[in-house]
Structures are given as C-alpha cells and as structure tokens.
XYZ file of C-alpha atoms in Angstrom:
719
model
C 0.000 0.000 0.000
C 1.045 3.551 -0.660
C 2.083 5.749 2.232
C 0.505 9.020 3.258
C 1.626 12.139 5.098
C 0.518 12.419 8.698
C -2.892 14.038 9.111
C -5.314 14.411 11.938
C -7.657 12.079 10.068
C -5.247 9.213 10.721
C -6.465 8.932 14.310
C -8.564 5.763 14.731
C -12.171 6.680 15.599
C -12.201 4.378 18.655
C -9.404 6.353 20.378
C -10.033 8.898 23.118
C -7.695 11.667 24.274
C -4.314 11.973 22.575
C -1.382 10.449 24.406
C 2.095 9.421 23.287
C 0.609 6.020 22.626
C -2.111 7.555 20.465
C 0.519 9.499 18.536
C 2.192 6.184 17.829
C -1.123 4.849 16.531
C -1.426 7.831 14.210
C 2.009 7.143 12.843
C 1.180 3.521 12.106
C -2.102 4.450 10.416
C -0.181 6.611 7.958
C 2.129 3.780 6.886
C 1.546 1.097 4.278
C 0.483 -2.337 5.537
C 3.962 -3.831 5.142
C 5.385 -1.121 7.412
C 2.471 -0.702 9.787
C 2.649 -4.320 10.853
C 6.358 -3.889 11.491
C 6.129 -0.885 13.868
C 4.122 -2.216 16.753
C 4.837 -0.786 20.120
C 5.374 2.511 21.828
C 8.698 1.325 23.167
C 9.982 0.451 19.644
C 10.372 -3.274 20.209
C 12.549 -5.006 17.643
C 10.901 -6.159 14.479
C 11.618 -9.767 15.391
C 8.722 -9.529 17.875
C 6.431 -8.378 15.093
C 7.254 -10.785 12.292
C 5.717 -13.958 13.800
C 2.254 -12.350 13.861
C 2.392 -10.776 10.417
C 4.135 -13.790 8.881
C 1.753 -16.340 10.376
C -1.330 -14.374 9.331
C 0.064 -13.891 5.815
C 0.934 -17.592 5.372
C -2.375 -18.808 6.801
C -4.436 -16.545 4.537
C -2.355 -17.526 1.499
C -2.894 -21.237 2.184
C -6.558 -20.680 3.078
C -7.400 -19.333 -0.369
C -4.928 -21.374 -2.384
C -6.545 -24.611 -1.249
C -9.938 -23.495 -2.581
C -9.223 -23.775 -6.337
C -6.924 -26.787 -5.760
C -9.566 -28.913 -4.053
C -12.447 -27.601 -6.193
C -10.588 -28.502 -9.370
C -9.923 -31.997 -7.990
C -13.625 -32.729 -7.497
C -15.078 -30.706 -10.399
C -14.927 -33.655 -12.866
C -16.838 -35.885 -10.448
C -19.913 -33.653 -10.601
C -20.148 -32.955 -14.317
C -18.064 -29.782 -14.373
C -21.035 -27.818 -13.059
C -20.502 -24.280 -11.766
C -22.656 -25.326 -8.796
C -19.618 -27.250 -7.546
C -17.883 -23.934 -6.877
C -20.865 -22.259 -5.206
C -21.359 -25.336 -3.021
C -17.661 -25.303 -2.168
C -18.016 -21.627 -1.211
C -20.738 -22.625 1.257
C -18.236 -24.979 2.874
C -15.487 -22.345 2.867
C -17.723 -19.626 4.326
C -19.285 -21.981 6.892
C -15.896 -23.259 8.021
C -14.681 -19.672 8.238
C -17.672 -18.970 10.467
C -16.773 -21.962 12.640
C -13.192 -20.709 12.884
C -14.237 -17.200 13.897
C -16.750 -18.592 16.400
C -13.975 -20.765 17.852
C -11.761 -17.683 18.225
C -14.550 -15.776 19.952
C -15.567 -18.605 22.309
C -12.096 -19.796 23.280
C -11.045 -16.236 24.107
C -13.199 -16.686 27.223
C -11.143 -19.667 28.383
C -8.138 -17.528 29.171
C -4.939 -17.273 27.171
C -3.256 -20.385 28.611
C -6.124 -22.826 27.980
C -6.796 -21.307 24.569
C -3.146 -21.640 23.535
C -2.782 -25.242 24.711
C -6.021 -26.240 22.954
C -5.001 -24.582 19.711
C -1.518 -26.111 19.629
C -3.074 -29.538 20.233
C -5.488 -29.110 17.302
C -2.673 -27.908 15.050
C -0.679 -31.051 15.806
C -3.734 -33.260 15.221
C -4.430 -31.668 11.822
C -1.118 -32.931 10.445
C -2.614 -36.429 10.412
C -5.081 -35.357 7.671
C -2.370 -34.527 5.114
C -1.973 -34.616 2.138
C -5.100 -32.898 0.795
C -5.976 -35.374 -1.965
C -9.648 -36.234 -2.458
C -10.148 -40.004 -2.160
C -11.661 -41.816 -5.146
C -14.217 -43.386 -2.788
C -16.077 -40.080 -2.871
C -16.813 -40.297 -6.600
C -20.612 -40.254 -7.073
C -22.471 -43.091 -8.776
C -25.278 -40.906 -10.081
C -28.057 -41.360 -7.526
C -26.558 -39.289 -4.683
C -27.572 -35.816 -3.559
C -24.565 -33.805 -4.831
C -24.624 -30.867 -2.390
C -24.431 -33.050 0.719
C -21.798 -35.266 -0.880
C -19.574 -32.302 -1.793
C -19.850 -30.825 1.698
C -18.987 -34.167 3.329
C -16.129 -34.735 0.873
C -14.605 -31.340 1.636
C -15.018 -31.872 5.369
C -13.223 -35.221 5.228
C -10.448 -33.983 2.921
C -9.553 -30.486 4.155
C -11.953 -29.870 7.056
C -9.597 -29.617 10.040
C -6.699 -27.811 8.289
C -9.112 -25.328 6.708
C -10.846 -24.751 10.050
C -7.553 -24.012 11.807
C -6.362 -21.724 9.022
C -9.618 -19.795 9.296
C -9.060 -19.187 13.014
C -5.643 -17.605 12.498
C -6.511 -14.012 11.611
C -8.868 -13.295 14.555
C -6.822 -15.386 17.003
C -3.471 -13.788 16.264
C -4.956 -10.311 16.183
C -6.436 -11.008 19.613
C -3.129 -12.390 20.949
C -1.315 -9.470 19.416
C -3.617 -6.930 21.056
C -3.329 -8.697 24.410
C 0.467 -8.557 24.100
C 0.675 -4.959 22.795
C -2.481 -3.285 24.089
C -1.480 0.088 22.687
C -2.083 -1.049 19.108
C -5.276 -1.411 17.105
C -4.609 -4.495 14.916
C -7.372 -4.183 12.294
C -4.890 -3.504 9.484
C -3.680 -7.069 9.895
C -7.076 -8.024 8.427
C -6.095 -6.107 5.282
C -2.776 -7.969 5.244
C -4.548 -11.343 5.449
C -6.841 -10.433 2.557
C -3.832 -9.280 0.534
C -2.258 -12.716 1.012
C -5.555 -14.344 0.002
C -5.678 -12.266 -3.164
C -2.118 -13.257 -4.070
C -3.068 -16.924 -3.733
C -6.145 -16.578 -5.929
C -4.390 -14.630 -8.666
C -1.301 -16.811 -8.499
C -3.244 -20.049 -9.015
C -4.458 -19.607 -12.631
C -1.517 -17.533 -13.850
C 1.542 -18.876 -12.000
C 0.715 -22.282 -10.523
C -1.944 -23.973 -12.669
C -0.029 -23.662 -15.984
C 3.126 -25.327 -14.592
C 2.107 -27.784 -11.869
C -0.389 -30.605 -11.853
C -2.949 -31.065 -9.112
C -1.035 -33.792 -7.289
C 2.108 -31.630 -7.139
C 0.062 -28.662 -5.940
C -1.671 -30.743 -3.272
C 1.634 -32.063 -1.882
C 3.285 -28.631 -2.000
C 0.334 -27.103 -0.163
C 0.493 -29.871 2.450
C 4.200 -29.238 3.102
C 3.571 -25.491 3.386
C 0.745 -26.197 5.834
C 3.096 -28.241 8.021
C 5.440 -25.224 8.084
C 2.487 -23.029 9.061
C 1.616 -25.377 11.951
C 5.132 -25.020 13.343
C 5.205 -21.222 12.998
C 1.728 -20.775 14.453
C 2.514 -23.023 17.437
C 5.719 -21.097 18.170
C 3.887 -17.758 17.904
C 1.133 -18.987 20.210
C 3.627 -20.137 22.825
C 5.577 -16.879 22.605
C 2.358 -14.902 23.117
C 1.520 -16.965 26.182
C 4.941 -16.488 27.740
C 5.057 -12.754 27.049
C 1.616 -12.247 28.579
C 3.040 -12.905 32.053
C 6.023 -10.610 31.582
C 4.158 -7.732 29.921
C 4.546 -4.275 31.360
C 1.297 -2.771 32.682
C -0.656 -0.621 30.319
C -0.570 3.137 30.388
C -3.299 4.636 32.619
C -4.514 6.649 29.640
C -4.925 3.470 27.575
C -6.764 1.777 30.426
C -9.095 4.745 30.701
C -9.741 4.809 26.968
C -10.341 1.067 26.903
C -12.654 1.189 29.879
C -14.640 4.027 28.310
C -15.255 2.111 25.084
C -18.928 1.266 24.613
C -19.958 -2.301 23.773
C -21.587 -2.630 20.335
C -25.382 -2.740 20.492
C -27.514 -5.532 19.045
C -28.552 -3.219 16.181
C -24.912 -2.492 15.375
C -24.086 -6.201 15.316
C -27.071 -6.900 13.036
C -25.852 -4.144 10.722
C -22.429 -5.806 10.599
C -24.149 -9.062 9.683
C -26.356 -7.484 6.988
C -23.468 -5.698 5.282
C -21.281 -8.833 5.333
C -24.156 -10.981 4.024
C -24.855 -8.535 1.185
C -21.241 -8.676 0.024
C -21.331 -12.480 0.061
C -24.663 -12.603 -1.759
C -23.331 -10.346 -4.505
C -20.174 -12.442 -4.800
C -22.044 -15.706 -5.382
C -24.844 -14.223 -7.471
C -22.436 -12.532 -9.881
C -20.211 -15.635 -9.975
C -23.231 -17.763 -10.902
C -24.295 -15.290 -13.557
C -20.841 -15.210 -15.170
C -20.034 -18.935 -15.021
C -23.478 -20.008 -16.202
C -22.979 -18.024 -19.404
C -19.280 -18.669 -20.112
C -17.667 -21.685 -18.476
C -17.240 -23.286 -15.076
C -13.469 -23.026 -14.696
C -11.267 -21.939 -11.786
C -9.826 -18.812 -13.380
C -13.371 -17.468 -13.868
C -14.251 -18.423 -10.307
C -11.338 -16.510 -8.850
C -12.049 -13.216 -10.638
C -15.160 -12.339 -8.587
C -13.582 -13.716 -5.409
C -10.454 -11.639 -6.041
C -12.598 -8.523 -6.386
C -14.348 -9.417 -3.135
C -11.014 -9.756 -1.318
C -9.593 -6.589 -2.873
C -12.434 -4.600 -1.373
C -11.565 -5.975 2.086
C -7.901 -5.075 1.569
C -8.641 -1.484 0.634
C -11.368 -0.723 3.149
C -9.544 -2.207 6.143
C -6.122 -0.823 5.209
C -7.019 2.851 5.596
C -10.150 5.065 5.451
C -8.696 6.950 2.479
C -9.562 4.108 0.091
C -13.294 4.227 0.815
C -14.592 7.583 -0.362
C -18.173 7.121 0.731
C -19.821 9.697 -1.525
C -17.961 8.466 -4.604
C -18.843 4.797 -4.131
C -22.472 5.508 -3.236
C -22.813 7.568 -6.418
C -21.172 4.798 -8.475
C -23.441 2.172 -6.939
C -26.500 4.326 -7.610
C -25.607 4.108 -11.316
C -24.303 0.543 -11.518
C -27.025 -1.263 -9.547
C -29.837 -0.390 -12.020
C -27.433 -0.819 -14.956
C -26.617 -4.383 -13.899
C -30.326 -5.110 -13.415
C -30.995 -3.788 -16.921
C -28.284 -6.026 -18.406
C -29.368 -9.273 -16.730
C -31.008 -10.699 -19.886
C -28.079 -9.624 -22.089
C -25.924 -12.280 -23.757
C -23.455 -9.630 -24.953
C -21.087 -10.996 -22.389
C -17.972 -9.111 -23.438
C -19.584 -5.903 -22.245
C -22.055 -7.284 -19.700
C -19.416 -9.233 -17.776
C -17.274 -6.108 -17.435
C -20.240 -4.204 -16.033
C -21.065 -7.004 -13.600
C -17.496 -7.365 -12.368
C -17.167 -3.582 -12.020
C -20.492 -3.470 -10.227
C -19.391 -6.256 -7.905
C -16.303 -4.252 -6.944
C -18.318 -1.126 -6.176
C -20.930 -3.129 -4.246
C -18.260 -4.845 -2.141
C -16.450 -1.558 -1.536
C -19.736 -0.097 -0.272
C -20.554 -3.063 2.007
C -17.048 -3.504 3.374
C -16.328 0.222 3.542
C -19.398 0.665 5.741
C -18.191 -2.257 7.854
C -14.703 -0.798 8.253
C -16.188 2.505 9.388
C -18.119 0.645 12.097
C -15.307 -1.531 13.486
C -15.350 -1.590 17.308
C -12.764 -1.285 20.045
C -10.337 -4.247 19.891
C -11.946 -5.715 23.010
C -14.807 -6.798 20.721
C -12.537 -7.745 17.830
C -13.446 -11.444 17.810
C -17.174 -10.616 18.020
C -16.819 -8.257 15.043
C -15.144 -10.943 12.954
C -17.702 -13.496 14.099
C -20.576 -11.376 12.790
C -18.703 -10.831 9.518
C -18.324 -14.576 9.112
C -21.979 -15.222 10.043
C -23.004 -12.794 7.308
C -20.619 -14.362 4.790
C -21.869 -17.876 5.516
C -25.506 -16.748 5.448
C -25.058 -15.155 2.029
C -23.392 -18.297 0.657
C -26.121 -20.587 2.011
C -28.890 -18.387 0.593
C -27.439 -18.445 -2.932
C -25.981 -21.966 -3.129
C -28.500 -24.001 -1.119
C -31.730 -22.084 -0.510
C -32.073 -20.510 -3.980
C -31.962 -23.818 -5.947
C -34.682 -25.216 -3.674
C -36.951 -22.165 -3.555
C -36.426 -20.555 -6.974
C -37.380 -22.299 -10.205
C -34.975 -20.289 -12.345
C -31.708 -18.373 -12.146
C -33.053 -15.122 -10.733
C -30.703 -14.868 -7.739
C -28.843 -11.957 -9.286
C -32.161 -10.121 -9.813
C -33.057 -10.479 -6.143
C -29.521 -9.666 -5.006
C -29.453 -6.383 -6.918
C -32.821 -5.317 -5.516
C -31.616 -6.108 -1.967
C -28.379 -4.230 -2.589
C -30.280 -1.116 -3.693
C -32.550 -1.422 -0.662
C -29.559 -1.640 1.687
C -28.036 1.389 -0.041
C -31.183 3.437 0.621
C -31.238 2.375 4.286
C -27.641 3.529 4.782
C -28.391 7.000 3.414
C -29.626 9.794 5.642
C -31.978 12.753 5.321
C -32.828 13.977 1.861
C -30.307 11.576 0.333
C -32.547 8.693 1.334
C -34.997 9.877 -1.327
C -32.259 9.274 -3.898
C -31.699 5.828 -2.403
C -35.394 5.013 -2.696
C -35.339 6.131 -6.332
C -32.326 3.884 -7.045
C -34.088 0.965 -5.358
C -37.258 1.555 -7.395
C -35.420 1.622 -10.737
C -33.263 -1.371 -9.858
C -36.255 -3.394 -8.663
C -38.161 -2.507 -11.862
C -35.387 -3.780 -14.133
C -34.835 -6.844 -11.920
C -38.514 -7.797 -12.108
C -38.588 -7.142 -15.845
C -35.554 -9.385 -16.317
C -37.204 -12.174 -14.329
C -40.370 -11.824 -16.420
C -38.387 -11.975 -19.654
C -36.547 -15.045 -18.364
C -39.840 -16.890 -17.852
C -41.857 -15.399 -20.719
C -43.577 -18.038 -22.908
C -41.823 -20.810 -20.978
C -43.763 -24.069 -20.991
C -41.665 -25.932 -18.433
C -38.969 -24.752 -16.020
C -37.107 -27.344 -13.936
C -34.087 -26.829 -11.712
C -31.580 -29.100 -10.018
C -27.962 -28.959 -8.885
C -26.722 -28.942 -12.486
C -28.780 -26.039 -13.764
C -32.155 -24.803 -14.977
C -33.921 -26.480 -17.896
C -36.594 -24.560 -19.778
C -38.668 -25.205 -22.887
C -40.181 -22.541 -25.090
C -42.364 -22.772 -28.204
C -42.109 -20.690 -31.341
C -45.001 -20.564 -33.803
C -43.590 -18.649 -36.782
C -42.635 -19.591 -39.464
C -43.178 -23.191 -38.290
C -44.091 -24.575 -34.861
C -40.882 -25.365 -33.000
C -39.956 -26.198 -29.390
C -36.515 -25.373 -27.929
C -34.764 -26.626 -24.806
C -32.633 -24.128 -22.880
C -30.096 -25.156 -20.278
C -29.021 -21.976 -18.555
C -28.995 -19.371 -21.323
C -27.958 -21.815 -24.072
C -30.160 -23.806 -26.484
C -29.507 -27.529 -26.019
C -31.651 -28.895 -28.809
C -35.149 -28.501 -30.170
C -37.885 -30.157 -32.194
C -40.263 -29.283 -34.988
C -43.847 -29.820 -33.910
C -46.249 -31.830 -36.015
C -46.363 -35.573 -36.709
C -44.689 -35.354 -40.123
C -41.704 -33.297 -38.900
C -41.133 -34.161 -35.292
C -38.422 -36.814 -35.831
C -36.407 -34.524 -38.095
C -32.879 -33.610 -36.865
C -32.567 -29.961 -35.840
C -30.367 -27.301 -34.235
C -26.716 -28.486 -34.000
C -27.513 -31.919 -35.421
C -28.945 -31.208 -38.873
C -28.208 -33.267 -42.022
C -25.217 -31.078 -42.958
C -23.686 -31.035 -39.474
C -20.791 -33.274 -38.516
C -23.201 -35.789 -37.029
C -25.511 -35.702 -40.059
C -22.686 -36.244 -42.540
C -21.137 -38.980 -40.402
C -24.355 -40.984 -40.152
C -24.891 -40.555 -43.911
C -21.401 -41.933 -44.561
C -21.923 -44.847 -42.155
C -25.286 -45.727 -43.701
C -23.523 -46.222 -47.049
C -20.289 -47.879 -45.937
C -21.546 -49.853 -42.909
C -25.285 -50.446 -43.293
C -25.401 -53.072 -40.531
C -26.943 -52.162 -37.142
C -24.696 -49.981 -35.039
C -24.189 -49.110 -31.382
C -24.054 -45.427 -30.456
C -23.167 -43.823 -27.133
C -23.793 -40.135 -26.417
C -22.554 -38.232 -23.348
C -25.163 -35.508 -22.899
C -28.859 -35.995 -23.667
C -30.212 -32.506 -24.303
C -33.562 -32.834 -26.073
C -32.498 -36.223 -27.442
C -32.220 -34.965 -31.039
C -29.487 -37.439 -32.005
C -31.923 -40.321 -31.467
C -33.568 -39.215 -34.727
C -30.649 -40.842 -36.593
C -31.444 -44.213 -35.042
C -32.640 -47.050 -37.314
C -34.305 -50.335 -36.560
C -31.709 -52.612 -34.996
C -29.518 -49.746 -33.738
C -28.858 -49.224 -30.017
C -28.472 -45.685 -28.624
C -27.215 -45.154 -25.069
C -27.423 -41.624 -23.621
C -25.426 -40.654 -20.528
C -26.964 -37.710 -18.673
C -26.008 -36.254 -15.301
C -29.108 -34.102 -14.717
C -32.359 -35.862 -13.726
C -34.316 -32.763 -14.784
C -32.903 -32.936 -18.317
C -34.037 -36.551 -18.565
C -37.527 -35.605 -17.364
C -37.867 -32.724 -19.816
C -36.449 -34.706 -22.774
C -38.955 -37.462 -22.069
C -42.022 -35.316 -21.382
C -41.546 -32.370 -23.751
C -39.893 -34.008 -26.765
C -40.602 -37.225 -28.666
C -37.201 -38.145 -30.159
C -36.622 -40.917 -27.612
C -40.044 -42.444 -28.445
C -40.117 -41.901 -32.213
C -36.696 -43.291 -33.080
C -36.413 -46.694 -34.662
C -33.471 -47.567 -32.426
C -33.541 -49.117 -28.992
C -32.827 -46.263 -26.550
C -31.572 -46.364 -22.966
C -30.572 -43.517 -20.619
C -27.871 -43.913 -17.972
C -28.161 -41.355 -15.176
C -24.874 -39.942 -13.862
C -21.706 -38.277 -15.113
C -20.918 -39.802 -18.497
C -17.238 -40.313 -17.873
C -17.740 -41.910 -14.461
C -20.435 -44.155 -15.922
C -18.088 -45.329 -18.697
C -15.404 -46.028 -16.094
C -17.745 -48.453 -14.339
C -18.854 -50.260 -17.519
C -17.209 -53.030 -19.494
C -16.000 -52.037 -23.008
C -19.077 -51.234 -25.097
C -17.625 -51.312 -28.643
C -19.478 -48.211 -29.764
C -19.444 -47.448 -33.496
C -20.075 -43.797 -32.642
C -19.332 -42.140 -29.309
C -20.570 -38.547 -29.041
C -19.165 -36.121 -26.464
C -21.981 -33.591 -26.318
C -22.099 -32.655 -22.632
C -21.995 -28.975 -21.780
C -21.482 -26.903 -18.645
C -22.968 -23.535 -19.591
C -21.563 -22.811 -23.066
C -18.503 -25.073 -23.158
C -17.559 -28.698 -22.832
C -16.348 -29.625 -19.321
C -12.574 -29.935 -19.404
C -12.503 -33.353 -17.732
C -14.022 -34.722 -20.948
C -11.043 -33.637 -23.097
C -8.095 -35.015 -21.151
C -5.682 -37.860 -21.896
C -7.360 -40.085 -19.316
C -10.809 -39.371 -20.764
C -9.568 -40.116 -24.284
C -8.132 -43.455 -23.151
C -11.551 -44.293 -21.724
C -13.306 -43.389 -24.986
C -10.899 -45.511 -27.010
C -11.514 -48.455 -24.667
C -15.254 -48.210 -25.389
C -14.828 -47.719 -29.163
C -15.015 -50.344 -31.881
C -11.915 -50.820 -34.049
C -13.003 -48.292 -36.680
C -15.376 -46.358 -34.494
C -15.734 -42.570 -34.478
C -15.617 -40.145 -31.548
C -17.509 -36.891 -32.148
C -16.679 -33.862 -30.007
C -19.194 -31.021 -29.988
C -16.980 -27.935 -30.345
C -19.702 -25.311 -30.775
C -19.290 -22.493 -28.252
C -18.461 -18.815 -28.093
C -15.351 -18.617 -25.941
C -13.371 -21.874 -25.803
C -11.353 -23.319 -28.708
C -10.892 -27.048 -28.090
C -9.855 -27.959 -31.663
C -6.117 -28.149 -30.949
C -6.759 -29.914 -27.626
C -8.675 -32.700 -29.367
C -6.128 -32.826 -32.213
C -3.337 -33.475 -29.684
C -5.349 -36.219 -27.979
C -6.147 -37.896 -31.290
C -2.489 -37.873 -32.340
C -1.402 -39.477 -29.058
C -3.764 -42.399 -29.721
C -2.854 -42.798 -33.395
C -6.129 -41.355 -34.676
C -7.120 -38.711 -37.218
C -9.069 -35.576 -36.237
C -10.990 -33.331 -38.640
C -13.278 -30.382 -38.114
C -16.699 -30.175 -39.762
C -18.162 -26.672 -39.637
C -21.757 -26.239 -40.702
C -23.301 -22.860 -41.471
C -26.866 -23.468 -42.701
C -27.911 -21.431 -45.720
C -31.314 -20.628 -44.295
C -31.327 -18.230 -41.342
C -35.124 -18.144 -41.428
C -37.908 -19.699 -43.409
C -38.333 -23.441 -43.923
C -35.047 -24.408 -42.231
C -34.672 -21.767 -39.535
C -34.372 -24.554 -36.936
C -30.836 -25.441 -38.058
C -28.000 -23.750 -36.139
C -24.365 -23.082 -37.104
C -22.181 -25.704 -35.490
C -18.637 -27.091 -35.233
C -18.005 -30.779 -34.601
C -14.737 -32.717 -34.515
C -14.594 -36.275 -35.824
C -11.848 -38.548 -34.481
C -11.255 -41.989 -35.974
C -8.641 -44.431 -37.259
C -10.687 -45.014 -40.439
C -9.211 -42.675 -43.068
C -11.467 -44.170 -45.766
C -14.549 -43.059 -43.851
C -13.257 -39.478 -43.803
C -12.838 -39.688 -47.595
C -16.501 -40.596 -48.165
C -18.618 -38.353 -50.401
C -20.444 -36.717 -47.517
C -17.257 -35.771 -45.646
C -14.278 -35.352 -47.944
C -15.033 -31.793 -49.074
C -16.120 -30.396 -45.720
C -13.817 -32.155 -43.242
C -10.826 -29.872 -42.684
C -7.591 -30.811 -40.915
C -6.924 -29.201 -37.535
C -3.704 -27.300 -37.052
C -1.549 -28.562 -34.202
C -0.256 -26.125 -31.570
C 3.258 -26.869 -30.396
C 2.832 -24.526 -27.411
C -0.202 -26.383 -26.086
C 0.525 -29.328 -23.767
C -1.709 -32.361 -23.713
C -4.535 -31.854 -21.271
C -4.592 -34.339 -18.387
C -6.826 -34.742 -15.369
C -4.104 -33.327 -13.144
C -2.907 -30.575 -15.477
C -5.037 -28.557 -17.859
C -5.336 -24.821 -18.222
C -8.356 -23.379 -20.006
C -6.781 -19.935 -20.108
C -4.595 -21.138 -23.006
C -7.553 -22.064 -25.211
C -9.710 -18.969 -24.883
C -10.860 -17.711 -28.249
C-alpha cells in the first residue's frame, strides 16, 4: 500500500484523548500495511517480535485461499463440471470460516493459557489429515444428492486444516492486542486479505499452468506443516510474554474502559453488510459462469474482487470515499439489473465485475467505518463470518430449492439497492429510494423476460432447464439449459423426428451418419454423453442401439415429457443417469461405433471430458473403426487443438466439420451453425462423399501441452 503524510484524520475513531501512545497509533495508520505491521509498540520493540504475527497471518491466509481452487478442481470432474460445484464449495469455505471465527470468539473466554494449549493440540492433530488429496471413494455413482456429498467430501479432505487456518486471523490479532495493548490491529485483516488475493491470482496464472494437481496438493500440504510449526511457536511466545508484559498506560486503560460495547442493532448491521457482500459475490459468480464456463480462473475473478475490497477498506479510510462509491453504486445497480437478460457478455461481464467491486467496496467500507474497540474484535469478525456464511447458504442451497430459475442476481441487486437506501440519511434517502425503485423494476422485468412463454422450467444442482415454443414460421420447441439452447424439435407428426439445431443433415453428425449408412449399413451401437432434447436419437434405425449418458435428472424428465425423439426413433434407446465419464469407467467395453461427447457446462464442454485419461476411456469403449464426435460449438473456448493433440497421441485422425446453414429463417430456420470434430482411425470413412469436401484438418499447436486430469489450463484455449 502507498504511504501518506501524517494528518489528523489518521487517528482511529475508537481512540479517546491523545497520548504518546495515540501518537504512535497515528504514525502507524499513515504507513503502508507492510510497514504498519512492522512498527508495533510505543517502546519500539525489535521487528523480530512483530514478524511472527504478520508472517503467520500472511501464510495462513495464502494457504486458506490457495486450497480453494486446488480442491475444487480436484472434485469438479466428479460432478459434471457444473458451476454449482464452486458455489457449493463456497458454502463450505464460508461456513468453516464462520466456525473458525466462532472458535476464536468462544475460546477467548477460556483464558490465554487454555486457549493456547487447545489450539496447539489441534494444530498437531491436523497434520494427520495430510496430504489434501480427495479419495476416489467419494466419486458419485449418479443417484446421490450432490450438495451433501460435496460438503462431506470437503469436510473429510480439508476440514480440520481449513478450520484451523480460518481461526488464524482473529486469534493472532487477539493475541497481538493482548500482548501490545497500545495497538489497534485491524490492518492485519487487510494484510490477510492481501495474502488471500495473491493466492487466488497466483493459481491460474503462476501455478496452474506449470504444476499438476497432485504436485500442488503435496506442496500445499508441506507449506501447511510449516504453518503449523510457525503458528505453534507464535502462540507459545504470546503466552509467555503475557506474564512478563509491562502494565498498560493509565490513559490506555481509561480509553479502553470508556469504550462502549456494540449494540444488538450495530451487530445486526455488521451481519447485513457482510451478508450482502457475500450474496453479490455468489450471485455474480453464478451469472458469469453459467454463461461462459465453469473453470477456476473465472471463479477466482469475482472472489479476487471481493477480497480486494476488504484489503482497501480495512487498510485505511482513504480508500473508501463514501460519496464516490455511493454515487457509483446508484448508477451501476440499475445498470446491472438492466443487463441481466443480455448475452453480450464481453460488455455485460465487465459491467457485472465492475459493479461487484463497487458493491463490495460499499458493504465492506461501511463495515470498516463501524469496526469496534479491539476488546470486541473477535465478536466483530464473528458477525462478519456469520453474514458471509448466510449469504453463501442463501445463494448456493436455498435458492436452488426455492427458486425455479436463475433469478438470484435479480433479487440480489434489488436487496443491494434497498440496503443502499437504508444507509443513506436525510434527503439523500430519497435518492436511495429512487435507485431501489429503478433497480427493482429492471430486476422484475428481467425475471419476467426469463420466464416469458416458458412451458416448463425445472431446476436441479446442475442447472435450470426450460422449454419454449415458437409458432412462426413453423411450430418449433426449444430446450434451454441456462442461457444456451440444447436442442429442439419441430412440432407436427410429419416433422417431429427430423434432426434440428446443432444436429442437422449437414452437421458433422448428419454427414457422419450418412457416410456410415452407405459404408456400414449393418446395425450400429451409439453412445452419447449428454442428452439434451435427445435430437441425435432421430438418426437411429431399426436394430440400432443408442445409449445416452446424462447427469441431470431434470434434463431426462424434460427430454422425455416435452420431446418425442426418444419415443419416435427406430433404435432401442436407454438412458444412464450420472456423469458420463464416471459411468463409462464403471462399464465393461461397449464397442461403440459412434461415441458422441456432447455434454456442456454452460456454453462449453467440461474440461474433464477432453483429457488424456478421458480419451483413453473413450478408445476403450470404441469399436476398431469407431468414431468419436466432439461437440466444439461455443463462443469462448477453442478445443480444436486440444482434441487434435489427444487424437495424435492415440494414433487417430481428427478433422473439423463446420456447418453454417444457408437458411437463417424460413423453412429451415431450426438449423443452427455448429462445429463438430470427428476422431477416428478409419481414413477411408473421412474420404466418403459426404465428408471429404467439408472435413478440414486441424492445425496442431506446439505450445499447447496435452490436457490431463491433473494438469489442464483453459486460459490457453480462450478464443
């Protein structure tokens, strides 16, 4: 942080009359975090007494937030690559943080000796849980409730280490204040959030591209063991120094005794502001990942913004200019509400991320202005963690149960504008009410547009499935998963088994089945990962067998009830419920003639379906001259070179078939532009009449490593 010249405004608001000790506080408040944590006491104790506190807090916060993407990326493939994995993981992280802060608050009443002995014992016990590698026994079979399973998995894998890391910031600040009572330690909270931000930014840009998940897990575990040692030594040193500490200055005792305990209303305000920041974090994260991709580097952007706001607001009052941020929020809150239905994500995402920053600066800036005397430090942090956990639970657990569609961000923005109006005083509250009214109007309008003309809306852990009919120029029914069309069907008996959307006659699938019908007319076995509306079943003939693997029970229900492809096809159709890759792992080799990889998380294929291990599994289930078809149609991720590399490793050929239908409207408006990659050993098949002129070779990228389960980086394949 940048320094600042001494001003009268540097005096902490909780201080009373000026004393030499207060002058020392003013000096520290004017210094950057790195210096302020190094100049602790009025008697200029050596920096060696300071470093254990700052160093332990920094290391604990770094490890606390580094483990989040590491463990989430380990388990993401087990639950279909859904963005809900991250929001559920955030519930665990926020709830465990709450438990850690509650532990710090409760054990502070035991006395320093008992608290220290207890904490050192738990630190030693936590070493038995290392390393932090999720056990394969936790892989779901398809019939489990995913939220409970993820929470139990995280508890068993990282529960105790994460809990103890979460206690560090409030505990050490409390020990520090008890040792050096002349110092207000709130800036150490900014330091801990700075370390957290470094961990989050460092993961996708510095660690993920160069280290696989196993290496990261072991490195983290070793660093945690170092933290345990440092924290135990710091705890013991604090205990010993407590008995030898010089009595406080009478002025400090008087100021401390005069401090007023925070009222119940004040504590509820702390909770509400903390909850609002957490709600905005998860709501915006959901909105972004549902429309782009569920990948760690997109998860960490909103969380990094959230942490940055804590760093700035708790470092120094100068960073939170109340009038400026209230004015910015008054503009951005209704703007975000207006843009909710927008799929122009290049601009909309920037507005939402900018709005998230301003919203968090408002919530956390108000919190920083209300921080109490250090005697109630642990209670303050406890209420912050209660609010954070409450916000996470509301978005990740309550919303999917109560709300039929993704309208959390609509509700969150209306609540944010309401909280803004409540924090404004006098005539300015009228402006706040106006902002709330406009924001609520656009939020309601967005929710109405989301559900307009919707026949069916179903929601589960993996997303929201909707169907919508279109009458002109021909009756047509579409399936939406999130904001993306996942298949559709022409209505009417004579048309309803006709391939549509991404699977038309001139698509990669259409041309492949045409070629197979001519060269291999015998009955064939087809496996498809991802059901959608079931459009691909329309290519089934009598004697064929089609097996669909689908992770979402709601998708299966809607495909069965709202569309007729599964009933009208001539083939024998079966649906296997569960993650497609995990289901294939459990099955004996199936000898599929065609294996389609058509599963999507938001707008892109989950990365665990395009790794070396996944490819080996596909090849095991493929007939000798079978064909693997990868759906490559999306707006932001280019998987062509990834698939090309995988095909080459297994001695197979990969070609891209791009289909841009001639008719944008009229009799064939139901056909969509699409890209599909065909992978096979059969070169003659690729030279068939239906493929030879449209199948184009894929250029290899020497700079792109082969994706594996333990090491893949989506940042390198952004379009």
